[in-house]
Amino acid sequence: MPKKSAKPKNSTPLSDLFPPDAKDLLTGGGIDYIRKIGLEVVRGIVFDVLTGKNLRDSTELLTRRRIATLNLATLGLFMNGSANSEIFVERLPYLAAEILNQKHLAKSERWIAQWVLGLTDKSFQNVLRDSHESLAEYRDRYIQTNKDVIAEHTRANGELHGTLSLESGMQAQINWLWMTYLLNTIGAQTLAIRGSEKSAYGKLFEKLILGSLLHILGFNYVPSEQAGEGIFWLSSQAERRESDATLLYELGKGIRFDIGFIGRGNPEISLDKVTRFERQLELGGSRYYLATIIIVDRIGNKSRIRELAQEVKGTIVQMSANFWPQQVAEILSETLGFDHEILSLTIIRLNHILK
């Protein structure tokens, strides 16, 4: 009998093989995250950060839950595919490459196809330089590399044979190739989800934490930039650079805020952003002179960020400090003449106010 070709005759969407209850975890925005984790959990995370805890610590279990769910869903994809075709795994890299060559792919379909080839969005950009012409060559090298590794491993450890079974009766015959492609897919998936979660939670909680802080300090939120006193807005796109929040204290005086959940290894990244902030703002015929407050997670002992911040007339606040919102209030007091009860509160009372 002629050997069956591993190359696909069509490009069945891989997402169709994904368990339906896991598809929603592939995509989602800020509102979706709030719905998923619950408003009370969100409030708890905001409180944790306002009292000096690390955002990553607070959201790690949520990230781990999503990763575990999608890891199991990927196993389901492999089992569903193998149940439908004996050569599903052999066909898989060809199918994934064919899908990635299509235009206007849904994010979920693009992600799954990339994972099957051991890629993420970032590695697709860096390794393939976003070139679809390079995809076939990469696919062939990917297949050959795995074959070489499996052959060496088999010589040392022997063949792998087995069957995975579900109570529903579904079965999949496994071997080293099946396991290798599954583990490669899960590895790429985990990297992609961690990167996605880091970005999504960062963007979501930057606004929630800054908005909560400025509200606690007695300022009024407005949805877009406008002239006024005692008001603030979030994520304003200035002419030269985006700031995460802008506060107008009184006529002619204001503050730009930049917040980043950046650790002690690279807080200078945050400073690089604020060096491009405009120092003045024209609104409603009035000119506001703006100081800068840079909020980062933690500053390393050898970091030069404090000295560099002084050069751009900015002030650094570390979220790792207990009750850092009180430090922000102190800076506002020194810079703008701001007065608030938070400035003289004890730790117990401050804890109550923030909660």
Short mmCIF file of C-alpha atoms in Angstrom, two decimals:
data_model
loop_
_atom_site.label_atom_id
_atom_site.label_comp_id
_atom_site.label_asym_id
_atom_site.label_seq_id
_atom_site.Cartn_x
_atom_site.Cartn_y
_atom_site.Cartn_z
CA MET A 1 0.00 0.00 0.00
CA PRO A 2 1.26 3.51 -0.75
CA LYS A 3 2.27 5.49 2.29
CA LYS A 4 -0.20 8.15 3.38
CA SER A 5 1.02 11.69 2.87
CA ALA A 6 1.50 13.78 5.99
CA LYS A 7 0.68 16.96 4.09
CA PRO A 8 -2.85 18.28 4.66
CA LYS A 9 -5.42 18.50 1.89
CA ASN A 10 -7.22 21.33 3.66
CA SER A 11 -6.72 23.59 6.64
CA THR A 12 -9.32 22.63 9.21
CA PRO A 13 -9.41 25.29 11.94
CA LEU A 14 -7.43 23.96 14.88
CA SER A 15 -9.69 25.91 17.23
CA ASP A 16 -12.51 23.52 16.21
CA LEU A 17 -10.59 20.77 18.02
CA PHE A 18 -10.26 22.89 21.17
CA PRO A 19 -12.74 22.13 23.97
CA PRO A 20 -15.47 24.83 23.70
CA ASP A 21 -15.26 25.88 27.36
CA ALA A 22 -11.56 26.79 26.94
CA LYS A 23 -11.85 28.93 23.80
CA ASP A 24 -12.89 32.02 25.75
CA LEU A 25 -9.58 31.88 27.65
CA LEU A 26 -7.62 32.44 24.43
CA THR A 27 -8.70 36.06 24.10
CA GLY A 28 -10.17 38.80 26.25
CA GLY A 29 -9.82 42.44 27.28
CA GLY A 30 -9.98 44.33 30.56
CA ILE A 31 -13.75 43.97 31.03
CA ASP A 32 -13.48 40.26 30.22
CA TYR A 33 -10.81 39.86 32.90
CA ILE A 34 -12.97 41.59 35.50
CA ARG A 35 -15.91 39.37 34.61
CA LYS A 36 -13.70 36.31 34.71
CA ILE A 37 -12.02 36.91 38.08
CA GLY A 38 -14.84 38.83 39.78
CA LEU A 39 -15.12 42.38 41.07
CA GLU A 40 -14.30 41.45 44.67
CA VAL A 41 -11.06 39.80 43.57
CA VAL A 42 -10.17 42.92 41.56
CA ARG A 43 -10.83 45.11 44.60
CA GLY A 44 -8.64 42.85 46.70
CA ILE A 45 -5.77 43.07 44.21
CA VAL A 46 -6.02 46.88 44.07
CA PHE A 47 -5.93 47.02 47.87
CA ASP A 48 -2.95 44.66 47.96
CA VAL A 49 -0.97 46.89 45.58
CA LEU A 50 -1.94 50.08 47.44
CA THR A 51 -0.54 48.52 50.61
CA GLY A 52 2.79 47.49 49.11
CA LYS A 53 2.20 44.02 47.70
CA ASN A 54 3.43 42.95 44.27
CA LEU A 55 0.83 42.85 41.49
CA ARG A 56 2.51 39.74 40.03
CA ASP A 57 2.11 37.92 43.35
CA SER A 58 -1.56 38.88 43.50
CA THR A 59 -2.31 37.74 39.95
CA GLU A 60 -0.01 34.69 39.72
CA LEU A 61 -2.69 32.20 40.77
CA LEU A 62 -5.05 33.65 38.17
CA THR A 63 -2.37 33.27 35.50
CA ARG A 64 -1.52 29.76 36.67
CA ARG A 65 -5.21 28.79 36.48
CA ARG A 66 -5.52 30.03 32.90
CA ILE A 67 -2.32 28.24 31.87
CA ALA A 68 -3.40 24.96 33.47
CA THR A 69 -6.82 25.13 31.81
CA LEU A 70 -5.32 25.82 28.38
CA ASN A 71 -2.65 23.13 28.84
CA LEU A 72 -5.40 20.56 29.39
CA ALA A 73 -7.39 22.00 26.48
CA THR A 74 -4.34 21.51 24.24
CA LEU A 75 -4.19 17.88 25.30
CA GLY A 76 -7.86 17.71 24.31
CA LEU A 77 -6.99 19.18 20.89
CA PHE A 78 -4.38 16.45 20.33
CA MET A 79 -6.77 13.72 21.43
CA ASN A 80 -9.64 15.05 19.31
CA GLY A 81 -7.39 15.31 16.27
CA SER A 82 -5.87 11.86 16.77
CA ALA A 83 -9.32 10.32 17.21
CA ASN A 84 -10.35 11.73 13.83
CA SER A 85 -7.19 10.81 11.90
CA GLU A 86 -4.38 8.30 12.39
CA ILE A 87 -1.90 10.73 10.83
CA PHE A 88 -3.13 13.85 12.62
CA VAL A 89 0.15 14.45 14.47
CA GLU A 90 2.27 13.91 11.35
CA ARG A 91 0.06 16.38 9.49
CA LEU A 92 0.00 18.94 12.29
CA PRO A 93 3.04 21.13 11.37
CA TYR A 94 1.83 21.33 7.75
CA LEU A 95 -1.68 22.22 8.88
CA ALA A 96 -0.40 24.91 11.24
CA ALA A 97 1.83 26.48 8.56
CA GLU A 98 -1.03 26.46 6.06
CA ILE A 99 -3.29 28.20 8.57
CA LEU A 100 -0.66 30.85 9.32
CA ASN A 101 -0.38 31.65 5.62
CA GLN A 102 -4.03 32.66 5.54
CA LYS A 103 -5.06 36.31 5.80
CA HIS A 104 -7.30 37.87 8.43
CA LEU A 105 -6.87 35.09 10.96
CA ALA A 106 -8.69 35.30 14.27
CA LYS A 107 -6.25 35.78 17.15
CA SER A 108 -7.20 32.45 18.70
CA GLU A 109 -6.56 30.55 15.46
CA ARG A 110 -3.23 32.32 14.89
CA TRP A 111 -2.06 31.59 18.42
CA ILE A 112 -2.88 27.88 18.30
CA ALA A 113 -1.17 27.44 14.90
CA GLN A 114 1.92 29.25 16.17
CA TRP A 115 2.07 27.13 19.32
CA VAL A 116 1.92 23.94 17.26
CA LEU A 117 5.14 25.08 15.57
CA GLY A 118 6.74 26.05 18.88
CA LEU A 119 6.22 29.77 18.20
CA THR A 120 4.66 32.77 19.91
CA ASP A 121 3.80 36.17 18.43
CA LYS A 122 7.18 37.48 19.57
CA SER A 123 9.19 34.56 18.18
CA PHE A 124 7.23 34.74 14.91
CA GLN A 125 8.40 38.35 14.65
CA ASN A 126 11.97 37.69 15.77
CA VAL A 127 12.69 34.29 14.22
CA LEU A 128 10.71 34.62 11.00
CA ARG A 129 10.74 38.43 10.91
CA ASP A 130 7.00 38.28 10.14
CA SER A 131 7.88 36.69 6.78
CA HIS A 132 5.38 34.12 5.54
CA GLU A 133 7.88 33.18 2.83
CA SER A 134 10.17 31.86 5.57
CA LEU A 135 7.41 29.81 7.17
CA ALA A 136 7.73 26.69 4.98
CA GLU A 137 11.49 26.58 5.54
CA TYR A 138 11.02 26.97 9.29
CA ARG A 139 8.33 24.25 9.31
CA ASP A 140 10.62 21.79 7.54
CA ARG A 141 13.51 22.57 9.91
CA TYR A 142 11.16 22.20 12.87
CA ILE A 143 10.02 18.78 11.69
CA GLN A 144 13.56 17.60 10.98
CA THR A 145 14.92 18.86 14.30
CA ASN A 146 12.26 16.98 16.20
CA LYS A 147 12.89 13.83 14.16
CA ASP A 148 16.60 14.02 14.96
CA VAL A 149 15.98 14.51 18.67
CA ILE A 150 13.44 11.68 18.79
CA ALA A 151 15.77 9.30 16.92
CA GLU A 152 18.59 9.99 19.38
CA HIS A 153 16.27 9.63 22.36
CA THR A 154 14.83 6.38 21.00
CA ARG A 155 18.29 4.88 20.56
CA ALA A 156 19.01 5.63 24.20
CA ASN A 157 15.63 4.76 25.72
CA GLY A 158 13.66 2.69 23.25
CA GLU A 159 10.31 3.28 21.58
CA LEU A 160 7.29 4.75 23.35
CA HIS A 161 3.92 3.04 22.89
CA GLY A 162 0.70 3.70 24.71
CA THR A 163 -2.91 4.76 24.65
CA LEU A 164 -4.58 7.72 26.31
CA SER A 165 -8.25 7.10 27.06
CA LEU A 166 -11.15 9.20 28.31
CA GLU A 167 -14.24 7.88 30.07
CA SER A 168 -16.21 8.99 27.02
CA GLY A 169 -14.44 6.28 25.05
CA MET A 170 -12.14 8.59 23.07
CA GLN A 171 -8.65 7.18 22.61
CA ALA A 172 -5.35 8.36 21.18
CA GLN A 173 -2.34 6.23 20.33
CA ILE A 174 0.81 7.99 21.51
CA ASN A 175 4.50 7.73 20.63
CA TRP A 176 7.55 9.97 20.99
CA LEU A 177 6.46 12.23 18.11
CA TRP A 178 3.00 12.68 19.63
CA MET A 179 4.49 13.57 23.02
CA THR A 180 7.17 15.84 21.57
CA TYR A 181 4.72 17.91 19.53
CA LEU A 182 2.32 18.11 22.50
CA LEU A 183 5.03 19.30 24.90
CA ASN A 184 6.42 21.79 22.37
CA THR A 185 2.92 23.19 21.87
CA ILE A 186 2.29 23.49 25.59
CA GLY A 187 5.67 25.14 26.13
CA ALA A 188 5.01 27.82 23.50
CA GLN A 189 1.49 28.25 24.83
CA THR A 190 2.71 28.85 28.37
CA LEU A 191 5.18 31.51 27.20
CA ALA A 192 2.48 33.24 25.15
CA ILE A 193 -0.08 33.22 27.94
CA ARG A 194 2.38 34.53 30.51
CA GLY A 195 3.31 37.39 28.18
CA SER A 196 -0.34 38.09 27.42
CA GLU A 197 -1.36 38.03 31.10
CA LYS A 198 1.52 40.28 32.11
CA SER A 199 0.51 42.87 29.53
CA ALA A 200 -3.24 42.59 30.12
CA TYR A 201 -3.08 42.73 33.91
CA GLY A 202 -0.54 45.54 33.74
CA LYS A 203 -2.69 47.71 31.48
CA LEU A 204 -5.85 46.94 33.45
CA PHE A 205 -4.44 47.53 36.93
CA GLU A 206 -2.37 50.57 36.01
CA LYS A 207 -5.63 52.42 35.41
CA LEU A 208 -7.46 50.87 38.33
CA ILE A 209 -4.70 51.63 40.81
CA LEU A 210 -4.00 55.17 39.64
CA GLY A 211 -7.72 55.93 39.41
CA SER A 212 -8.35 54.50 42.88
CA LEU A 213 -5.41 56.39 44.38
CA LEU A 214 -6.41 59.77 42.96
CA HIS A 215 -10.05 59.20 43.93
CA ILE A 216 -9.00 58.36 47.51
CA LEU A 217 -7.01 61.60 47.57
CA GLY A 218 -10.18 63.51 46.76
CA PHE A 219 -9.78 64.29 43.07
CA ASN A 220 -12.57 63.90 40.54
CA TYR A 221 -12.27 61.65 37.49
CA VAL A 222 -13.16 63.04 34.06
CA PRO A 223 -13.28 60.79 30.97
CA SER A 224 -11.19 63.07 28.75
CA GLU A 225 -8.77 65.96 29.12
CA GLN A 226 -10.36 69.29 29.95
CA ALA A 227 -9.51 72.44 31.87
CA GLY A 228 -10.44 72.46 35.53
CA GLU A 229 -9.29 72.16 39.12
CA GLY A 230 -9.06 69.05 41.27
CA ILE A 231 -9.67 66.74 38.31
CA PHE A 232 -7.78 63.90 36.64
CA TRP A 233 -8.02 61.70 33.58
CA LEU A 234 -6.28 58.47 32.61
CA SER A 235 -4.08 57.50 29.65
CA SER A 236 -3.98 60.84 27.92
CA GLN A 237 -2.14 60.88 24.60
CA ALA A 238 -0.01 64.01 24.73
CA GLU A 239 1.56 65.44 21.60
CA ARG A 240 4.93 63.85 22.34
CA ARG A 241 4.25 61.04 24.79
CA GLU A 242 1.46 59.18 26.55
CA SER A 243 1.15 59.59 30.31
CA ASP A 244 -0.81 57.12 32.41
CA ALA A 245 -2.70 59.84 34.29
CA THR A 246 -2.83 63.64 34.39
CA LEU A 247 -3.94 65.63 37.44
CA LEU A 248 -4.91 69.31 37.27
CA TYR A 249 -4.70 70.62 40.83
CA GLU A 250 -5.50 74.27 40.32
CA LEU A 251 -5.06 76.88 37.62
CA GLY A 252 -1.54 76.57 36.22
CA LYS A 253 -0.50 73.53 38.31
CA GLY A 254 -0.66 69.84 37.60
CA ILE A 255 1.07 66.46 37.71
CA ARG A 256 1.71 63.79 35.10
CA PHE A 257 1.87 60.22 36.40
CA ASP A 258 3.68 57.28 34.89
CA ILE A 259 3.13 53.89 36.52
CA GLY A 260 4.80 50.62 35.63
CA PHE A 261 4.98 47.25 37.34
CA ILE A 262 8.69 47.16 36.63
CA GLY A 263 11.04 45.41 39.03
CA ARG A 264 14.45 46.38 40.30
CA GLY A 265 16.14 44.98 37.19
CA ASN A 266 14.94 47.59 34.71
CA PRO A 267 13.03 50.54 36.21
CA GLU A 268 15.05 52.87 33.96
CA ILE A 269 12.64 51.83 31.20
CA SER A 270 9.93 53.81 32.95
CA LEU A 271 12.19 56.84 33.24
CA ASP A 272 12.99 56.65 29.54
CA LYS A 273 9.30 57.15 28.84
CA VAL A 274 8.77 60.18 31.07
CA THR A 275 11.79 62.04 29.70
CA ARG A 276 9.61 62.67 26.66
CA PHE A 277 6.64 64.11 28.59
CA GLU A 278 5.62 67.63 27.78
CA ARG A 279 6.24 69.94 30.76
CA GLN A 280 3.38 72.27 29.81
CA LEU A 281 -0.24 71.74 28.84
CA GLU A 282 -2.56 74.17 27.06
CA LEU A 283 -6.27 73.64 27.83
CA GLY A 284 -9.23 75.98 27.58
CA GLY A 285 -6.99 78.96 27.07
CA SER A 286 -5.05 78.19 30.25
CA ARG A 287 -1.49 76.95 30.58
CA TYR A 288 -0.60 74.31 33.16
CA TYR A 289 2.96 73.58 34.30
CA LEU A 290 3.29 69.89 35.03
CA ALA A 291 5.59 68.04 37.40
CA THR A 292 6.13 64.27 37.05
CA ILE A 293 5.64 61.39 39.47
CA ILE A 294 7.05 58.03 38.38
CA ILE A 295 5.63 54.99 40.18
CA VAL A 296 7.52 51.69 39.86
CA ASP A 297 7.37 48.41 41.73
CA ARG A 298 10.89 48.42 43.13
CA ILE A 299 14.27 50.11 42.63
CA GLY A 300 17.51 48.14 42.81
CA ASN A 301 20.33 49.24 45.12
CA LYS A 302 22.62 50.12 42.20
CA SER A 303 19.98 51.83 40.07
CA ARG A 304 20.63 55.41 38.95
CA ILE A 305 16.95 56.11 38.41
CA ARG A 306 16.64 58.57 41.32
CA GLU A 307 19.48 60.74 40.03
CA LEU A 308 18.20 60.54 36.48
CA ALA A 309 14.70 61.43 37.63
CA GLN A 310 15.99 64.56 39.32
CA GLU A 311 17.48 65.66 36.00
CA VAL A 312 14.02 65.63 34.41
CA LYS A 313 12.44 67.12 37.56
CA GLY A 314 10.62 63.89 38.32
CA THR A 315 10.04 62.08 41.60
CA ILE A 316 10.17 58.29 42.08
CA VAL A 317 7.80 56.30 44.29
CA GLN A 318 8.20 52.56 44.94
CA MET A 319 5.04 50.46 45.24
CA SER A 320 6.99 47.95 47.32
CA ALA A 321 6.98 50.51 50.18
CA ASN A 322 4.24 50.08 52.76
CA PHE A 323 1.51 52.66 52.21
CA TRP A 324 3.24 54.33 49.31
CA PRO A 325 0.05 56.34 48.59
CA GLN A 326 0.98 58.44 51.61
CA GLN A 327 4.32 59.19 49.92
CA VAL A 328 2.46 60.32 46.79
CA ALA A 329 0.35 62.63 48.96
CA GLU A 330 3.52 64.04 50.53
CA ILE A 331 4.96 64.80 47.08
CA LEU A 332 1.70 66.50 46.08
CA SER A 333 1.88 68.53 49.29
CA GLU A 334 5.45 69.67 48.63
CA THR A 335 4.87 70.33 44.92
CA LEU A 336 1.34 71.76 44.85
CA GLY A 337 0.48 72.71 48.43
CA PHE A 338 -1.95 69.77 48.60
CA ASP A 339 -3.52 68.98 51.97
CA HIS A 340 -5.35 65.78 52.92
CA GLU A 341 -5.99 63.75 56.06
CA ILE A 342 -3.92 60.89 54.63
CA LEU A 343 -0.80 62.94 55.37
CA SER A 344 -1.22 62.52 59.13
CA LEU A 345 -2.91 59.14 59.38
CA THR A 346 -1.55 56.27 61.45
CA ILE A 347 -0.89 52.95 59.72
CA ILE A 348 -4.09 51.39 61.12
CA ARG A 349 -6.28 54.31 60.03
CA LEU A 350 -4.53 54.52 56.64
CA ASN A 351 -5.17 50.82 56.09
CA HIS A 352 -8.88 51.42 56.76
CA ILE A 353 -9.04 54.41 54.39
CA LEU A 354 -7.42 52.50 51.51
CA LYS A 355 -9.74 49.56 51.99
#
